[in-house]
């Protein structure tokens, strides 16, 4: 199986090369040249681990199933509470797929616990003896999950940039207390897009550091995306085994979306044969994707808003490039991405938009609706959720009643623990949070009779290891120094 650049079908790489490089040499993102059919008739009898292995094996044929089992086991067996990566919980007439039972309490753990194992093995298979240095811009959850995943993994370093003021206090604390000797973390003065653009510029012209090669842990890495495909199959597996659906029935997925990675994994699952109804793209007030799916115009020239769902505060959804490339071809995709870079806007032709609308719906919820949804869902169903997940529930409630809505069984992806965003959740429940995040944890737990995840309660006494912030213009120098250490 080959992978090719979103901007050039002739620029090919093997799976292991694609994982090692992150981005293609022309700055495009890697796409698999085909989607092999998943053995759906076996799905109900597979374990979660076997589902992950089968999905990965169909994409990365340089690995055999035994090796992939080792990777999956190393990634998940100890890191996830209860061993189930993606439990389904009924909420009203839908199901919440909880992806936040990993070490940093957000869904990015699922991919980022696995990526270091895929990456270090891929490097060996490619004959690379250099160390790999992971560079990541984060709007919060990627940073902590990547740091945790790579922390003290032999042959790796990791450098994380987060937007100053653009992450929750708890996310910040998780990152700046990361003890790994191979980890560097710093705030950047700017928003997520500034930080991400800075990282892209470094990849385009990396500093010379001998014995080190740079790679990405952002959701643009195909090794990040692949593990996420598996939980769509797992949700379907669970619904079948609970007797809620029969093999072949269609299921909708509603996905709280920022960089478009998670929902794209759902689209890949569909391409591999999962019976998916609609994929509903849920955005917050940074509704650039809602507008795009409505009009075909992707226009980033708008005010950037900080919301209560910071991991979705994004105006350039990098992974959308993959969907565009799959829809209009690599050449046209290259043109459109160039327009986006130069003018901040591009327009998809009507025919392509129509095609996308058969697969995707889109909607958004503002902070007020998000708070209301958190409160009402807790009051009605006793189900507590974080603001990212609540955006998806709010969008689902509206979508269901809209002309585009349908009555198929629906799974809503739940991407973070409510305890990771305690302040916003307490406010939504009509409480007044204090300035102390740890008091808020206890307050939320007392109020809702739910348990504080251990991964968060232990942060209270953790020592700060990464204190400073830098300007965007200093990022290059920061990388040179830290990667060379
Ligand atoms: C990253 C993140 C998202 C958005 O996922 P994308 O793959 O970037 O679309 C949603 N919710 C949470 C909690 C996240 O951390």
Short mmCIF file of C-alpha atoms and ligand atoms in Angstrom, two decimals:
data_model
loop_
_atom_site.label_atom_id
_atom_site.label_comp_id
_atom_site.label_asym_id
_atom_site.label_seq_id
_atom_site.Cartn_x
_atom_site.Cartn_y
_atom_site.Cartn_z
CA UNK A 1 0.00 0.00 0.00
CA UNK A 2 1.33 3.38 -1.04
CA UNK A 3 0.55 6.82 0.30
CA UNK A 4 0.52 9.95 -1.85
CA UNK A 5 0.55 13.68 -1.26
CA UNK A 6 -2.76 15.54 -1.22
CA UNK A 7 -1.13 17.93 -3.70
CA UNK A 8 0.58 15.46 -6.03
CA UNK A 9 -0.57 11.92 -6.84
CA UNK A 10 2.89 11.02 -8.11
CA UNK A 11 4.64 11.90 -4.87
CA UNK A 12 4.45 8.52 -3.18
CA UNK A 13 5.72 6.96 0.04
CA UNK A 14 5.33 3.70 1.91
CA UNK A 15 3.30 3.68 5.12
CA UNK A 16 6.39 3.71 7.29
CA UNK A 17 7.91 6.60 5.31
CA UNK A 18 4.66 8.54 5.60
CA UNK A 19 4.63 8.04 9.37
CA UNK A 20 8.27 9.06 9.72
CA UNK A 21 7.88 12.18 7.56
CA UNK A 22 4.54 13.47 8.83
CA UNK A 23 4.19 15.86 5.89
CA UNK A 24 4.95 15.00 2.27
CA UNK A 25 8.00 16.76 0.75
CA UNK A 26 5.75 19.22 -1.13
CA UNK A 27 3.96 20.21 2.08
CA UNK A 28 0.93 18.06 1.25
CA UNK A 29 -0.62 15.51 3.61
CA UNK A 30 -0.40 11.77 3.00
CA UNK A 31 -3.41 9.82 1.78
CA UNK A 32 -3.69 6.04 1.34
CA UNK A 33 -3.91 5.00 -2.31
CA UNK A 34 -6.79 2.65 -1.51
CA UNK A 35 -9.16 1.69 1.29
CA UNK A 36 -9.33 -2.06 1.79
CA UNK A 37 -12.62 -3.52 2.93
CA UNK A 38 -12.81 -4.32 6.64
CA UNK A 39 -14.17 -7.86 7.29
CA UNK A 40 -17.54 -6.61 8.58
CA UNK A 41 -18.95 -10.14 8.89
CA UNK A 42 -16.34 -10.84 11.58
CA UNK A 43 -16.67 -7.53 13.43
CA UNK A 44 -19.03 -8.62 16.20
CA UNK A 45 -16.66 -11.42 17.27
CA UNK A 46 -13.49 -9.30 17.41
CA UNK A 47 -12.06 -7.70 20.54
CA UNK A 48 -11.27 -3.97 20.68
CA UNK A 49 -7.59 -4.78 20.28
CA UNK A 50 -8.24 -6.99 17.25
CA UNK A 51 -10.31 -4.25 15.62
CA UNK A 52 -7.44 -1.77 16.04
CA UNK A 53 -4.94 -4.27 14.67
CA UNK A 54 -7.06 -5.09 11.62
CA UNK A 55 -7.58 -1.41 10.79
CA UNK A 56 -3.87 -0.64 11.13
CA UNK A 57 -2.82 -3.75 9.19
CA UNK A 58 -4.99 -2.81 6.25
CA UNK A 59 -3.19 0.54 5.97
CA UNK A 60 0.37 -0.27 7.01
CA UNK A 61 1.35 -3.51 5.31
CA UNK A 62 4.99 -3.21 6.36
CA UNK A 63 3.79 -4.36 9.77
CA UNK A 64 2.47 -7.83 10.48
CA UNK A 65 -0.46 -8.37 12.83
CA UNK A 66 1.75 -9.67 15.62
CA UNK A 67 3.83 -6.49 15.65
CA UNK A 68 0.72 -4.36 15.55
CA UNK A 69 -0.73 -6.30 18.48
CA UNK A 70 2.40 -5.46 20.46
CA UNK A 71 2.02 -1.78 19.57
CA UNK A 72 -1.67 -1.71 20.46
CA UNK A 73 -1.08 -3.50 23.73
CA UNK A 74 1.81 -1.20 24.68
CA UNK A 75 -0.37 1.79 23.88
CA UNK A 76 -3.60 0.86 25.61
CA UNK A 77 -3.37 -1.96 28.10
CA UNK A 78 -2.05 0.13 30.99
CA UNK A 79 -2.93 3.66 29.91
CA UNK A 80 -6.69 3.40 29.79
CA UNK A 81 -9.04 3.03 32.74
CA UNK A 82 -10.88 -0.30 32.51
CA UNK A 83 -9.02 -1.29 29.33
CA UNK A 84 -11.90 -0.13 27.10
CA UNK A 85 -10.68 2.77 24.98
CA UNK A 86 -14.11 3.91 23.83
CA UNK A 87 -17.06 2.87 26.02
CA UNK A 88 -20.54 3.72 24.73
CA UNK A 89 -22.96 5.34 27.17
CA UNK A 90 -26.63 5.86 26.26
CA UNK A 91 -27.71 9.51 26.53
CA UNK A 92 -31.29 10.27 25.54
CA UNK A 93 -31.93 8.78 22.12
CA UNK A 94 -28.23 8.68 21.19
CA UNK A 95 -24.99 7.18 22.47
CA UNK A 96 -22.00 9.01 23.80
CA UNK A 97 -18.72 7.36 22.80
CA UNK A 98 -16.36 8.31 25.63
CA UNK A 99 -12.85 8.67 24.28
CA UNK A 100 -11.39 10.36 27.35
CA UNK A 101 -10.39 7.56 29.68
CA UNK A 102 -6.71 7.81 28.78
CA UNK A 103 -3.80 9.42 30.63
CA UNK A 104 -4.67 13.05 29.83
CA UNK A 105 -8.45 12.63 29.84
CA UNK A 106 -9.02 13.61 26.19
CA UNK A 107 -9.53 11.67 23.00
CA UNK A 108 -6.14 12.52 21.52
CA UNK A 109 -4.66 9.97 23.93
CA UNK A 110 -6.10 7.20 21.74
CA UNK A 111 -3.85 8.12 18.82
CA UNK A 112 -0.94 9.57 20.75
CA UNK A 113 -0.39 6.57 22.99
CA UNK A 114 -0.01 4.48 19.86
CA UNK A 115 1.94 6.82 17.59
CA UNK A 116 5.33 6.58 19.39
CA UNK A 117 5.28 2.81 18.94
CA UNK A 118 4.36 3.05 15.26
CA UNK A 119 6.91 5.79 14.75
CA UNK A 120 9.94 4.21 16.42
CA UNK A 121 9.27 0.93 14.61
CA UNK A 122 8.73 2.74 11.31
CA UNK A 123 12.09 4.46 11.71
CA UNK A 124 13.82 1.15 12.24
CA UNK A 125 12.10 -0.30 9.18
CA UNK A 126 13.26 2.70 7.14
CA UNK A 127 16.85 2.13 8.32
CA UNK A 128 17.00 5.45 10.19
CA UNK A 129 19.41 5.73 13.08
CA UNK A 130 18.76 9.43 13.81
CA UNK A 131 16.71 10.51 16.75
CA UNK A 132 13.27 11.82 15.88
CA UNK A 133 12.22 15.19 17.24
CA UNK A 134 8.46 15.71 17.35
CA UNK A 135 7.31 19.30 16.78
CA UNK A 136 3.73 20.10 17.70
CA UNK A 137 1.49 23.13 17.86
CA UNK A 138 -1.44 22.53 20.13
CA UNK A 139 -4.68 24.14 21.11
CA UNK A 140 -4.44 22.16 24.32
CA UNK A 141 -5.15 18.48 24.20
CA UNK A 142 -2.64 17.46 21.55
CA UNK A 143 0.19 18.94 23.55
CA UNK A 144 -0.43 17.11 26.77
CA UNK A 145 -1.35 13.86 25.05
CA UNK A 146 1.74 13.98 22.80
CA UNK A 147 3.99 14.84 25.72
CA UNK A 148 2.61 11.94 27.68
CA UNK A 149 2.87 9.57 24.74
CA UNK A 150 6.48 10.42 23.89
CA UNK A 151 7.77 11.18 27.38
CA UNK A 152 11.03 9.24 27.85
CA UNK A 153 10.49 7.07 24.76
CA UNK A 154 13.96 6.09 23.63
CA UNK A 155 15.20 7.70 20.42
CA UNK A 156 12.68 10.54 20.57
CA UNK A 157 12.44 14.18 21.65
CA UNK A 158 9.33 16.29 21.70
CA UNK A 159 8.80 20.06 21.53
CA UNK A 160 5.32 21.49 22.12
CA UNK A 161 4.07 25.03 21.47
CA UNK A 162 0.76 26.18 22.88
CA UNK A 163 -1.04 29.53 22.39
CA UNK A 164 -0.67 31.84 25.38
CA UNK A 165 -4.09 32.05 27.04
CA UNK A 166 -5.61 29.68 24.47
CA UNK A 167 -5.68 26.57 26.68
CA UNK A 168 -7.44 25.78 29.93
CA UNK A 169 -5.49 26.11 33.21
CA UNK A 170 -5.73 22.34 33.62
CA UNK A 171 -4.37 21.66 30.13
CA UNK A 172 -1.56 24.11 30.82
CA UNK A 173 -0.75 22.45 34.13
CA UNK A 174 -0.63 19.02 32.50
CA UNK A 175 1.89 20.28 29.96
CA UNK A 176 4.18 22.41 32.11
CA UNK A 177 4.52 19.67 34.73
CA UNK A 178 5.51 16.99 32.23
CA UNK A 179 8.63 15.40 33.75
CA UNK A 180 10.02 13.61 30.66
CA UNK A 181 13.71 14.46 30.12
CA UNK A 182 13.20 14.52 26.35
CA UNK A 183 10.30 17.00 26.53
CA UNK A 184 10.18 20.79 25.93
CA UNK A 185 7.06 22.92 26.27
CA UNK A 186 6.53 26.64 25.78
CA UNK A 187 3.72 29.17 25.43
CA UNK A 188 3.75 31.26 22.24
CA UNK A 189 2.35 34.80 22.12
CA UNK A 190 -0.45 34.36 19.58
CA UNK A 191 -3.35 32.03 18.85
CA UNK A 192 -3.32 28.40 17.73
CA UNK A 193 -3.08 29.26 14.04
CA UNK A 194 -0.02 31.47 14.72
CA UNK A 195 1.65 28.59 16.54
CA UNK A 196 0.69 26.07 13.85
CA UNK A 197 1.88 28.37 11.05
CA UNK A 198 5.17 28.76 12.96
CA UNK A 199 5.60 24.99 13.17
CA UNK A 200 4.81 24.58 9.47
CA UNK A 201 7.47 27.20 8.67
CA UNK A 202 10.02 25.25 10.73
CA UNK A 203 9.15 22.04 8.88
CA UNK A 204 9.58 23.87 5.58
CA UNK A 205 13.09 25.02 6.59
CA UNK A 206 14.27 23.00 9.60
CA UNK A 207 17.34 24.15 11.54
CA UNK A 208 20.48 22.01 11.10
CA UNK A 209 20.79 19.75 14.10
CA UNK A 210 23.07 16.79 13.59
CA UNK A 211 21.67 13.33 14.32
CA UNK A 212 18.12 14.66 14.61
CA UNK A 213 15.23 14.53 12.16
CA UNK A 214 11.96 16.37 12.64
CA UNK A 215 8.51 14.85 12.51
CA UNK A 216 4.99 15.79 13.48
CA UNK A 217 2.56 14.44 16.02
CA UNK A 218 -0.23 16.76 14.83
CA UNK A 219 -3.28 15.13 13.37
CA UNK A 220 -1.74 15.73 9.95
CA UNK A 221 0.43 12.63 10.55
CA UNK A 222 -1.26 9.60 9.00
CA UNK A 223 -0.02 7.58 11.98
CA UNK A 224 -2.18 9.83 14.18
CA UNK A 225 -5.24 9.45 12.03
CA UNK A 226 -5.14 5.68 11.56
CA UNK A 227 -5.71 4.64 15.22
CA UNK A 228 -8.81 6.85 15.31
CA UNK A 229 -10.50 4.89 12.53
CA UNK A 230 -10.70 1.85 14.80
CA UNK A 231 -13.09 3.30 17.38
CA UNK A 232 -15.75 3.94 14.75
CA UNK A 233 -15.74 0.20 14.07
CA UNK A 234 -15.68 -0.47 17.81
CA UNK A 235 -18.81 1.66 18.34
CA UNK A 236 -20.58 -0.30 15.62
CA UNK A 237 -19.36 -3.54 17.20
CA UNK A 238 -20.78 -2.53 20.58
CA UNK A 239 -24.15 -1.49 19.13
CA UNK A 240 -24.42 -4.81 17.30
CA UNK A 241 -23.50 -6.83 20.35
CA UNK A 242 -25.99 -4.95 22.49
CA UNK A 243 -28.69 -5.79 19.95
CA UNK A 244 -29.27 -2.13 19.05
CA UNK A 245 -28.45 -2.61 15.36
CA UNK A 246 -27.98 -5.43 12.89
CA UNK A 247 -25.09 -5.90 10.52
CA UNK A 248 -25.57 -3.53 7.60
CA UNK A 249 -27.71 -0.95 9.45
CA UNK A 250 -26.46 2.59 9.07
CA UNK A 251 -25.28 4.67 12.02
CA UNK A 252 -24.69 8.44 12.19
CA UNK A 253 -21.69 9.92 13.96
CA UNK A 254 -21.64 13.46 15.35
CA UNK A 255 -18.12 14.75 15.87
CA UNK A 256 -16.95 17.86 17.73
CA UNK A 257 -14.50 19.21 15.20
CA UNK A 258 -11.47 21.48 15.07
CA UNK A 259 -8.66 20.30 12.82
CA UNK A 260 -11.01 17.86 11.05
CA UNK A 261 -8.90 14.82 12.02
CA UNK A 262 -11.37 12.92 14.14
CA UNK A 263 -14.28 13.23 11.73
CA UNK A 264 -12.04 12.40 8.77
CA UNK A 265 -11.15 9.13 10.52
CA UNK A 266 -14.90 8.42 10.48
CA UNK A 267 -14.97 9.07 6.75
CA UNK A 268 -12.04 6.68 6.29
CA UNK A 269 -13.97 4.07 8.29
CA UNK A 270 -16.88 4.53 5.90
CA UNK A 271 -14.52 4.12 2.94
CA UNK A 272 -13.38 0.84 4.53
CA UNK A 273 -16.94 -0.42 4.55
CA UNK A 274 -18.47 0.73 7.84
CA UNK A 275 -22.20 1.44 7.26
CA UNK A 276 -22.21 5.14 8.14
CA UNK A 277 -25.27 7.34 7.63
CA UNK A 278 -24.29 10.98 8.06
CA UNK A 279 -21.09 12.32 9.54
CA UNK A 280 -22.14 15.47 11.34
CA UNK A 281 -19.41 18.07 11.72
CA UNK A 282 -20.02 20.09 14.90
CA UNK A 283 -18.21 23.41 15.37
CA UNK A 284 -18.21 26.12 18.01
CA UNK A 285 -18.42 29.86 17.21
CA UNK A 286 -15.38 29.49 14.97
CA UNK A 287 -17.83 28.15 12.44
CA UNK A 288 -15.63 28.18 9.36
CA UNK A 289 -16.49 24.52 8.61
CA UNK A 290 -20.25 25.02 9.05
CA UNK A 291 -20.11 27.80 6.48
CA UNK A 292 -17.96 25.68 4.21
CA UNK A 293 -20.35 22.75 4.14
CA UNK A 294 -23.25 25.15 3.66
CA UNK A 295 -21.82 27.28 0.85
CA UNK A 296 -18.69 25.63 -0.51
CA UNK A 297 -16.72 28.74 0.45
CA UNK A 298 -13.89 28.18 2.91
CA UNK A 299 -13.11 31.62 4.30
CA UNK A 300 -10.69 32.01 7.14
CA UNK A 301 -10.79 35.83 6.94
CA UNK A 302 -12.83 36.30 10.07
CA UNK A 303 -12.45 37.13 13.69
CA UNK A 304 -10.83 34.37 15.73
CA UNK A 305 -12.89 33.64 18.83
CA UNK A 306 -11.77 32.16 22.10
CA UNK A 307 -14.56 29.86 23.31
CA UNK A 308 -15.20 27.43 26.15
CA UNK A 309 -14.14 24.63 23.76
CA UNK A 310 -10.56 25.78 23.04
CA UNK A 311 -9.46 22.60 21.25
CA UNK A 312 -11.94 23.53 18.52
CA UNK A 313 -10.85 27.19 18.27
CA UNK A 314 -9.37 26.76 14.83
CA UNK A 315 -9.76 28.67 11.56
CA UNK A 316 -7.54 26.45 9.40
CA UNK A 317 -8.71 22.86 9.66
CA UNK A 318 -5.62 21.15 8.26
CA UNK A 319 -7.15 17.74 7.72
CA UNK A 320 -9.88 19.14 5.49
CA UNK A 321 -7.17 19.21 2.82
CA UNK A 322 -7.35 15.41 2.72
CA UNK A 323 -11.09 15.42 2.09
CA UNK A 324 -10.71 18.11 -0.58
CA UNK A 325 -7.98 16.12 -2.32
CA UNK A 326 -10.05 12.93 -2.25
CA UNK A 327 -13.00 14.85 -3.71
CA UNK A 328 -11.49 17.07 -6.42
CA UNK A 329 -8.10 15.43 -7.03
CA UNK A 330 -4.57 16.41 -6.13
CA UNK A 331 -3.99 19.07 -8.75
CA UNK A 332 -7.12 21.07 -7.97
CA UNK A 333 -6.47 20.56 -4.25
CA UNK A 334 -3.01 22.10 -4.63
CA UNK A 335 -4.58 25.12 -6.33
CA UNK A 336 -7.22 25.58 -3.65
CA UNK A 337 -4.73 25.24 -0.81
CA UNK A 338 -2.54 27.82 -2.51
CA UNK A 339 -5.48 30.19 -2.72
CA UNK A 340 -6.16 29.63 0.96
CA UNK A 341 -2.58 30.46 1.79
CA UNK A 342 -2.41 33.58 -0.40
CA UNK A 343 -5.90 35.01 -0.05
CA UNK A 344 -7.41 33.26 2.98
CA UNK A 345 -10.33 31.88 0.98
CA UNK A 346 -11.28 29.32 -1.66
CA UNK A 347 -14.48 28.06 -3.25
CA UNK A 348 -15.35 24.47 -4.00
CA UNK A 349 -17.24 23.85 -7.22
CA UNK A 350 -20.95 22.98 -6.87
CA UNK A 351 -20.63 19.42 -8.05
CA UNK A 352 -17.99 18.61 -5.44
CA UNK A 353 -19.97 20.35 -2.69
CA UNK A 354 -23.05 18.32 -3.57
CA UNK A 355 -21.00 15.16 -3.32
CA UNK A 356 -19.70 16.14 0.12
CA UNK A 357 -23.17 16.97 1.36
CA UNK A 358 -24.24 13.39 0.79
CA UNK A 359 -21.67 12.27 3.33
CA UNK A 360 -21.50 15.21 5.74
CA UNK A 361 -23.82 17.57 7.55
CA UNK A 362 -22.54 20.50 9.59
CA UNK A 363 -23.71 22.79 12.35
CA UNK A 364 -22.40 24.95 15.14
CA UNK A 365 -23.26 25.93 18.69
CA UNK A 366 -22.24 29.12 20.48
CA UNK A 367 -21.09 29.22 24.09
CA UNK A 368 -24.54 30.04 25.39
CA UNK A 369 -26.10 27.00 23.70
CA UNK A 370 -23.19 24.89 24.87
CA UNK A 371 -23.75 25.88 28.52
CA UNK A 372 -27.46 25.26 28.19
CA UNK A 373 -26.81 21.81 26.71
CA UNK A 374 -24.46 20.86 29.54
CA UNK A 375 -27.05 21.89 32.11
CA UNK A 376 -30.08 20.35 30.43
CA UNK A 377 -28.36 17.08 29.58
CA UNK A 378 -27.27 16.72 33.18
CA UNK A 379 -30.73 17.59 34.51
CA UNK A 380 -32.60 15.33 32.10
CA UNK A 381 -30.30 12.33 31.83
CA UNK A 382 -27.80 12.71 34.68
CA UNK A 383 -25.03 12.78 32.08
CA UNK A 384 -22.19 15.21 32.65
CA UNK A 385 -20.12 16.41 29.71
CA UNK A 386 -17.35 18.82 28.82
CA UNK A 387 -17.89 21.83 26.51
CA UNK A 388 -16.43 20.13 23.39
CA UNK A 389 -18.76 17.18 23.75
CA UNK A 390 -21.62 19.56 24.56
CA UNK A 391 -21.08 21.41 21.27
CA UNK A 392 -21.67 18.09 19.50
CA UNK A 393 -24.79 17.33 21.56
CA UNK A 394 -26.18 20.81 20.91
CA UNK A 395 -25.56 20.43 17.19
CA UNK A 396 -27.11 16.95 17.22
CA UNK A 397 -30.27 18.21 18.95
CA UNK A 398 -30.72 20.89 16.28
CA UNK A 399 -29.70 18.68 13.35
CA UNK A 400 -32.09 15.88 14.27
CA UNK A 401 -35.01 18.26 13.80
CA UNK A 402 -33.65 19.90 10.66
CA UNK A 403 -34.42 18.99 7.05
CA UNK A 404 -31.09 17.16 6.82
CA UNK A 405 -31.65 15.13 9.98
CA UNK A 406 -32.64 11.46 10.04
CA UNK A 407 -33.78 8.84 12.54
CA UNK A 408 -30.83 6.47 12.31
CA UNK A 409 -29.07 5.38 15.49
CA UNK A 410 -26.53 8.06 16.35
CA UNK A 411 -23.21 8.02 18.17
CA UNK A 412 -21.88 11.32 19.49
CA UNK A 413 -18.15 11.41 20.06
CA UNK A 414 -17.27 12.55 23.56
CA UNK A 415 -13.80 13.99 23.39
CA UNK A 416 -12.84 15.22 26.85
CA UNK A 417 -13.58 14.60 30.50
CA UNK A 418 -15.81 17.28 32.07
CA UNK A 419 -13.12 17.53 34.74
CA UNK A 420 -10.65 18.86 32.22
CA UNK A 421 -12.84 21.96 31.81
CA UNK A 422 -14.19 22.28 35.31
CA UNK A 423 -14.67 26.03 35.31
CA UNK A 424 -16.85 26.09 32.21
CA UNK A 425 -18.82 23.06 33.38
CA UNK A 426 -19.48 24.54 36.84
CA UNK A 427 -20.64 27.81 35.28
CA UNK A 428 -22.94 25.89 32.96
CA UNK A 429 -24.47 24.21 36.01
CA UNK A 430 -25.15 27.60 37.55
CA UNK A 431 -22.26 27.49 40.03
CA UNK A 432 -19.60 30.09 40.67
CA UNK A 433 -16.17 28.51 40.18
CA UNK A 434 -13.26 29.65 42.33
CA UNK A 435 -9.83 30.67 41.03
CA UNK A 436 -8.42 27.37 42.30
CA UNK A 437 -8.81 24.59 39.71
CA UNK A 438 -8.44 21.87 42.32
CA UNK A 439 -11.15 23.27 44.53
CA UNK A 440 -13.31 23.28 41.42
CA UNK A 441 -12.63 19.60 40.80
CA UNK A 442 -13.90 18.76 44.27
CA UNK A 443 -16.83 21.12 43.92
CA UNK A 444 -17.90 19.51 40.64
CA UNK A 445 -17.52 16.05 42.08
CA UNK A 446 -19.59 16.89 45.17
CA UNK A 447 -22.28 18.56 43.08
CA UNK A 448 -22.69 15.82 40.47
CA UNK A 449 -21.68 12.74 42.48
CA UNK A 450 -19.21 11.76 39.77
CA UNK A 451 -15.58 10.76 40.29
CA UNK A 452 -12.55 12.97 39.61
CA UNK A 453 -10.15 11.19 37.19
CA UNK A 454 -6.95 10.28 39.04
CA UNK A 455 -4.85 11.72 36.21
CA UNK A 456 -6.19 15.17 37.10
CA UNK A 457 -6.37 15.07 40.88
CA UNK A 458 -2.68 14.25 41.12
CA UNK A 459 -1.69 17.41 39.21
CA UNK A 460 -2.37 19.55 42.29
CA UNK A 461 1.06 18.85 43.76
CA UNK A 462 2.99 18.35 40.52
CA UNK A 463 6.10 20.49 40.04
CA UNK A 464 6.30 23.01 37.15
CA UNK A 465 9.18 22.02 34.83
CA UNK A 466 8.59 24.31 31.83
CA UNK A 467 8.01 27.91 32.96
CA UNK A 468 8.73 30.34 30.07
CA UNK A 469 6.86 31.78 27.07
CA UNK A 470 8.29 33.03 23.75
CA UNK A 471 7.29 35.09 20.68
CA UNK A 472 6.41 33.46 17.35
CA UNK A 473 9.64 34.89 15.93
CA UNK A 474 11.66 32.95 18.53
CA UNK A 475 10.22 29.52 17.70
CA UNK A 476 12.92 28.58 15.20
CA UNK A 477 15.72 29.34 17.66
CA UNK A 478 13.91 27.50 20.45
CA UNK A 479 13.71 24.38 18.29
CA UNK A 480 17.38 24.59 17.34
CA UNK A 481 18.49 24.76 20.97
CA UNK A 482 16.11 22.15 22.39
CA UNK A 483 16.49 19.63 19.57
CA UNK A 484 20.26 19.82 19.93
CA UNK A 485 20.35 19.31 23.67
C1 LIG B 1 -8.70 18.04 19.35
C2 LIG B 1 -10.01 18.03 19.99
C3 LIG B 1 -11.18 18.12 19.23
C4 LIG B 1 -11.16 18.30 17.72
O1 LIG B 1 -10.65 17.20 17.04
P1 LIG B 1 -10.05 17.38 15.56
O2 LIG B 1 -9.51 16.08 15.19
O3 LIG B 1 -9.00 18.46 15.69
O4 LIG B 1 -11.19 17.84 14.72
C5 LIG B 1 -12.39 18.05 19.88
N1 LIG B 1 -12.46 17.92 21.23
C6 LIG B 1 -11.36 17.85 21.99
C7 LIG B 1 -11.50 17.73 23.46
C8 LIG B 1 -10.10 17.89 21.40
O5 LIG B 1 -9.02 17.81 22.16
#
